[in-house]
Every structure is written in structure tokens, then in C-alpha cells.
PDB file of C-alpha atoms in Angstrom:
ATOM      1  CA  MET A   1      16.031 -20.442 -50.346  1.00  0.00           C
ATOM      2  CA  GLU A   2      19.420 -20.187 -51.924  1.00  0.00           C
ATOM      3  CA  LEU A   3      19.783 -22.517 -54.929  1.00  0.00           C
ATOM      4  CA  THR A   4      22.512 -23.568 -57.181  1.00  0.00           C
ATOM      5  CA  ILE A   5      21.610 -24.554 -60.690  1.00  0.00           C
ATOM      6  CA  PHE A   6      24.071 -26.280 -63.158  1.00  0.00           C
ATOM      7  CA  VAL A   7      23.808 -28.650 -65.989  1.00  0.00           C
ATOM      8  CA  VAL A   8      25.527 -32.074 -65.950  1.00  0.00           C
ATOM      9  CA  CYS A   9      25.253 -34.041 -69.202  1.00  0.00           C
ATOM     10  CA  GLY A  10      22.263 -32.064 -70.344  1.00  0.00           C
ATOM     11  CA  ILE A  11      20.496 -32.556 -67.293  1.00  0.00           C
ATOM     12  CA  ILE A  12      19.556 -29.377 -65.087  1.00  0.00           C
ATOM     13  CA  VAL A  13      20.570 -30.056 -61.533  1.00  0.00           C
ATOM     14  CA  VAL A  14      19.322 -27.668 -58.691  1.00  0.00           C
ATOM     15  CA  MET A  15      21.077 -27.864 -55.281  1.00  0.00           C
ATOM     16  CA  ALA A  16      19.519 -26.368 -52.237  1.00  0.00           C
ATOM     17  CA  LYS A  17      21.603 -24.531 -49.632  1.00  0.00           C
ATOM     18  CA  VAL A  18      20.360 -26.056 -46.530  1.00  0.00           C
ATOM     19  CA  LEU A  19      22.061 -25.526 -43.127  1.00  0.00           C
ATOM     20  CA  PRO A  20      23.790 -28.665 -41.787  1.00  0.00           C
ATOM     21  CA  GLU A  21      22.880 -28.147 -38.377  1.00  0.00           C
ATOM     22  CA  ARG A  22      19.384 -27.926 -39.564  1.00  0.00           C
ATOM     23  CA  ILE A  23      19.627 -31.368 -40.849  1.00  0.00           C
ATOM     24  CA  THR A  24      21.191 -32.942 -37.784  1.00  0.00           C
ATOM     25  CA  LEU A  25      18.417 -31.340 -35.645  1.00  0.00           C
ATOM     26  CA  ALA A  26      15.483 -32.613 -37.875  1.00  0.00           C
ATOM     27  CA  ARG A  27      17.122 -36.137 -38.028  1.00  0.00           C
ATOM     28  CA  GLN A  28      17.382 -36.321 -34.223  1.00  0.00           C
ATOM     29  CA  LYS A  29      13.711 -34.728 -33.886  1.00  0.00           C
ATOM     30  CA  ALA A  30      12.665 -37.535 -36.228  1.00  0.00           C
ATOM     31  CA  ASN A  31      14.290 -39.946 -33.791  1.00  0.00           C
ATOM     32  CA  ILE A  32      16.587 -41.393 -36.672  1.00  0.00           C
ATOM     33  CA  GLN A  33      19.577 -42.010 -34.450  1.00  0.00           C
ATOM     34  CA  THR A  34      22.510 -42.202 -37.026  1.00  0.00           C
ATOM     35  CA  MET A  35      23.594 -41.130 -40.587  1.00  0.00           C
ATOM     36  CA  ALA A  36      23.731 -44.669 -41.576  1.00  0.00           C
ATOM     37  CA  GLU A  37      19.931 -45.034 -40.596  1.00  0.00           C
ATOM     38  CA  LEU A  38      19.194 -41.986 -42.450  1.00  0.00           C
ATOM     39  CA  ALA A  39      21.097 -42.963 -45.378  1.00  0.00           C
ATOM     40  CA  ARG A  40      19.337 -46.473 -45.311  1.00  0.00           C
ATOM     41  CA  LEU A  41      15.725 -44.745 -44.996  1.00  0.00           C
ATOM     42  CA  MET A  42      16.639 -42.515 -48.100  1.00  0.00           C
ATOM     43  CA  GLY A  43      18.444 -45.043 -50.054  1.00  0.00           C
ATOM     44  CA  VAL A  44      21.912 -43.357 -50.304  1.00  0.00           C
ATOM     45  CA  THR A  45      25.246 -44.019 -48.999  1.00  0.00           C
ATOM     46  CA  ARG A  46      26.225 -43.375 -45.366  1.00  0.00           C
ATOM     47  CA  GLU A  47      28.865 -41.039 -46.892  1.00  0.00           C
ATOM     48  CA  GLU A  48      26.391 -39.128 -48.798  1.00  0.00           C
ATOM     49  CA  ALA A  49      24.289 -38.650 -45.694  1.00  0.00           C
ATOM     50  CA  ARG A  50      27.459 -37.827 -43.709  1.00  0.00           C
ATOM     51  CA  ASN A  51      28.230 -35.136 -46.448  1.00  0.00           C
ATOM     52  CA  TRP A  52      24.917 -33.408 -45.957  1.00  0.00           C
ATOM     53  CA  GLU A  53      25.209 -33.211 -42.290  1.00  0.00           C
ATOM     54  CA  LEU A  54      28.893 -31.739 -42.422  1.00  0.00           C
ATOM     55  CA  GLY A  55      27.968 -29.156 -45.123  1.00  0.00           C
ATOM     56  CA  ARG A  56      30.202 -30.796 -47.644  1.00  0.00           C
ATOM     57  CA  ARG A  57      27.379 -31.359 -50.057  1.00  0.00           C
ATOM     58  CA  GLY A  58      23.873 -29.667 -50.659  1.00  0.00           C
ATOM     59  CA  PHE A  59      20.726 -31.740 -51.399  1.00  0.00           C
ATOM     60  CA  THR A  60      19.214 -31.800 -54.978  1.00  0.00           C
ATOM     61  CA  THR A  61      15.734 -30.570 -54.966  1.00  0.00           C
ATOM     62  CA  GLU A  62      14.481 -34.265 -55.174  1.00  0.00           C
ATOM     63  CA  ARG A  63      16.650 -35.235 -52.125  1.00  0.00           C
ATOM     64  CA  LEU A  64      15.631 -32.419 -50.105  1.00  0.00           C
ATOM     65  CA  PHE A  65      11.994 -33.121 -50.456  1.00  0.00           C
ATOM     66  CA  GLN A  66      12.673 -36.762 -49.757  1.00  0.00           C
ATOM     67  CA  PHE A  67      14.632 -35.897 -46.661  1.00  0.00           C
ATOM     68  CA  CYS A  68      11.734 -33.720 -45.441  1.00  0.00           C
ATOM     69  CA  GLU A  69       9.235 -36.597 -45.893  1.00  0.00           C
ATOM     70  CA  VAL A  70      11.526 -39.078 -43.929  1.00  0.00           C
ATOM     71  CA  ALA A  71      12.387 -36.699 -41.026  1.00  0.00           C
ATOM     72  CA  GLY A  72       8.759 -35.220 -41.010  1.00  0.00           C
ATOM     73  CA  VAL A  73       9.906 -31.671 -41.958  1.00  0.00           C
ATOM     74  CA  GLU A  74       6.714 -29.766 -43.049  1.00  0.00           C
ATOM     75  CA  ASN A  75       8.467 -26.966 -44.639  1.00  0.00           C
ATOM     76  CA  PRO A  76      11.637 -27.298 -46.579  1.00  0.00           C
ATOM     77  CA  PHE A  77      12.420 -23.538 -46.060  1.00  0.00           C
ATOM     78  CA  ASP A  78      12.937 -24.343 -42.423  1.00  0.00           C
ATOM     79  CA  LEU A  79      16.051 -26.058 -43.186  1.00  0.00           C
ATOM     80  CA  THR A  80      17.338 -22.845 -44.810  1.00  0.00           C
ATOM     81  CA  ARG A  81      16.868 -20.766 -41.753  1.00  0.00           C
ATOM     82  CA  PRO A  82      19.751 -20.102 -39.069  1.00  0.00           C
ATOM     83  CA  LEU A  83      18.763 -21.880 -35.606  1.00  0.00           C
ATOM     84  CA  GLY A  84      16.836 -19.293 -33.663  1.00  0.00           C
ATOM     85  CA  GLU A  85      15.303 -17.436 -36.583  1.00  0.00           C
ATOM     86  CA  THR A  86      11.635 -18.208 -36.844  1.00  0.00           C
ATOM     87  CA  ALA A  87       9.510 -18.402 -40.223  1.00  0.00           C
ATOM     88  CA  PRO A  88       8.022 -15.179 -41.366  1.00  0.00           C
ATOM     89  CA  ASP A  89       4.512 -14.727 -40.329  1.00  0.00           C
ATOM     90  CA  ALA A  90       2.390 -15.801 -43.510  1.00  0.00           C
ATOM     91  CA  GLU A  91      -0.543 -13.601 -42.510  1.00  0.00           C
ATOM     92  CA  SER A  92       1.344 -10.392 -42.157  1.00  0.00           C
ATOM     93  CA  THR A  93       1.321  -8.033 -45.401  1.00  0.00           C
ATOM     94  CA  ASP A  94       2.770  -4.817 -45.999  1.00  0.00           C
ATOM     95  CA  SER A  95      -0.415  -2.875 -46.731  1.00  0.00           C
TER      96      SER A  95
END
């Protein structure tokens, strides 16, 4: 997962590089019909939710995990993989 880390007013902020198309797909699979509904469920503005789906803004780590909870995404890393790319096999090893 690609992360951007910076400090704002002495607070460390971590932003996760999440693919916008994954956000939209996860929202739709969770039967969350609109960005406004997503915003309401997450307690953010519609504009903030819209910016996530359009790729204008990334999630903070806290918001990423909140989104996963609201949308029923089990593995946050799934939101960072291009569509069509599957998760690596957890049981495979290079031995």
C-alpha cells in the first residue's frame, strides 16, 4: 500500500493511496447508492466523499478503516489494487 506521510501542526498525518474506482465499486457493492449517503454514514461532507471517489483526495488511515467498516470491505489493501488484480495467495511461500 502506498502511503504519504506528513506533519500538520505537529500531528502526523498518513494518507493511503486508494484507487478511486475501487471506492466506487465497494460503495456500490455495499448498496450505498450515492456519495451523499456515503458521506452521511461516515460523518463527512458530500464534497469530501466526492473527492475520494474522483481521486482528488486520499483517505487518512482512520478514514480508510472507517470506509472499510461502512462498505463491508474486509481487507483495506484490496482498495489499493487495480481492478482485475487479485490478492497474493497468503499461503504461498518462496521456500
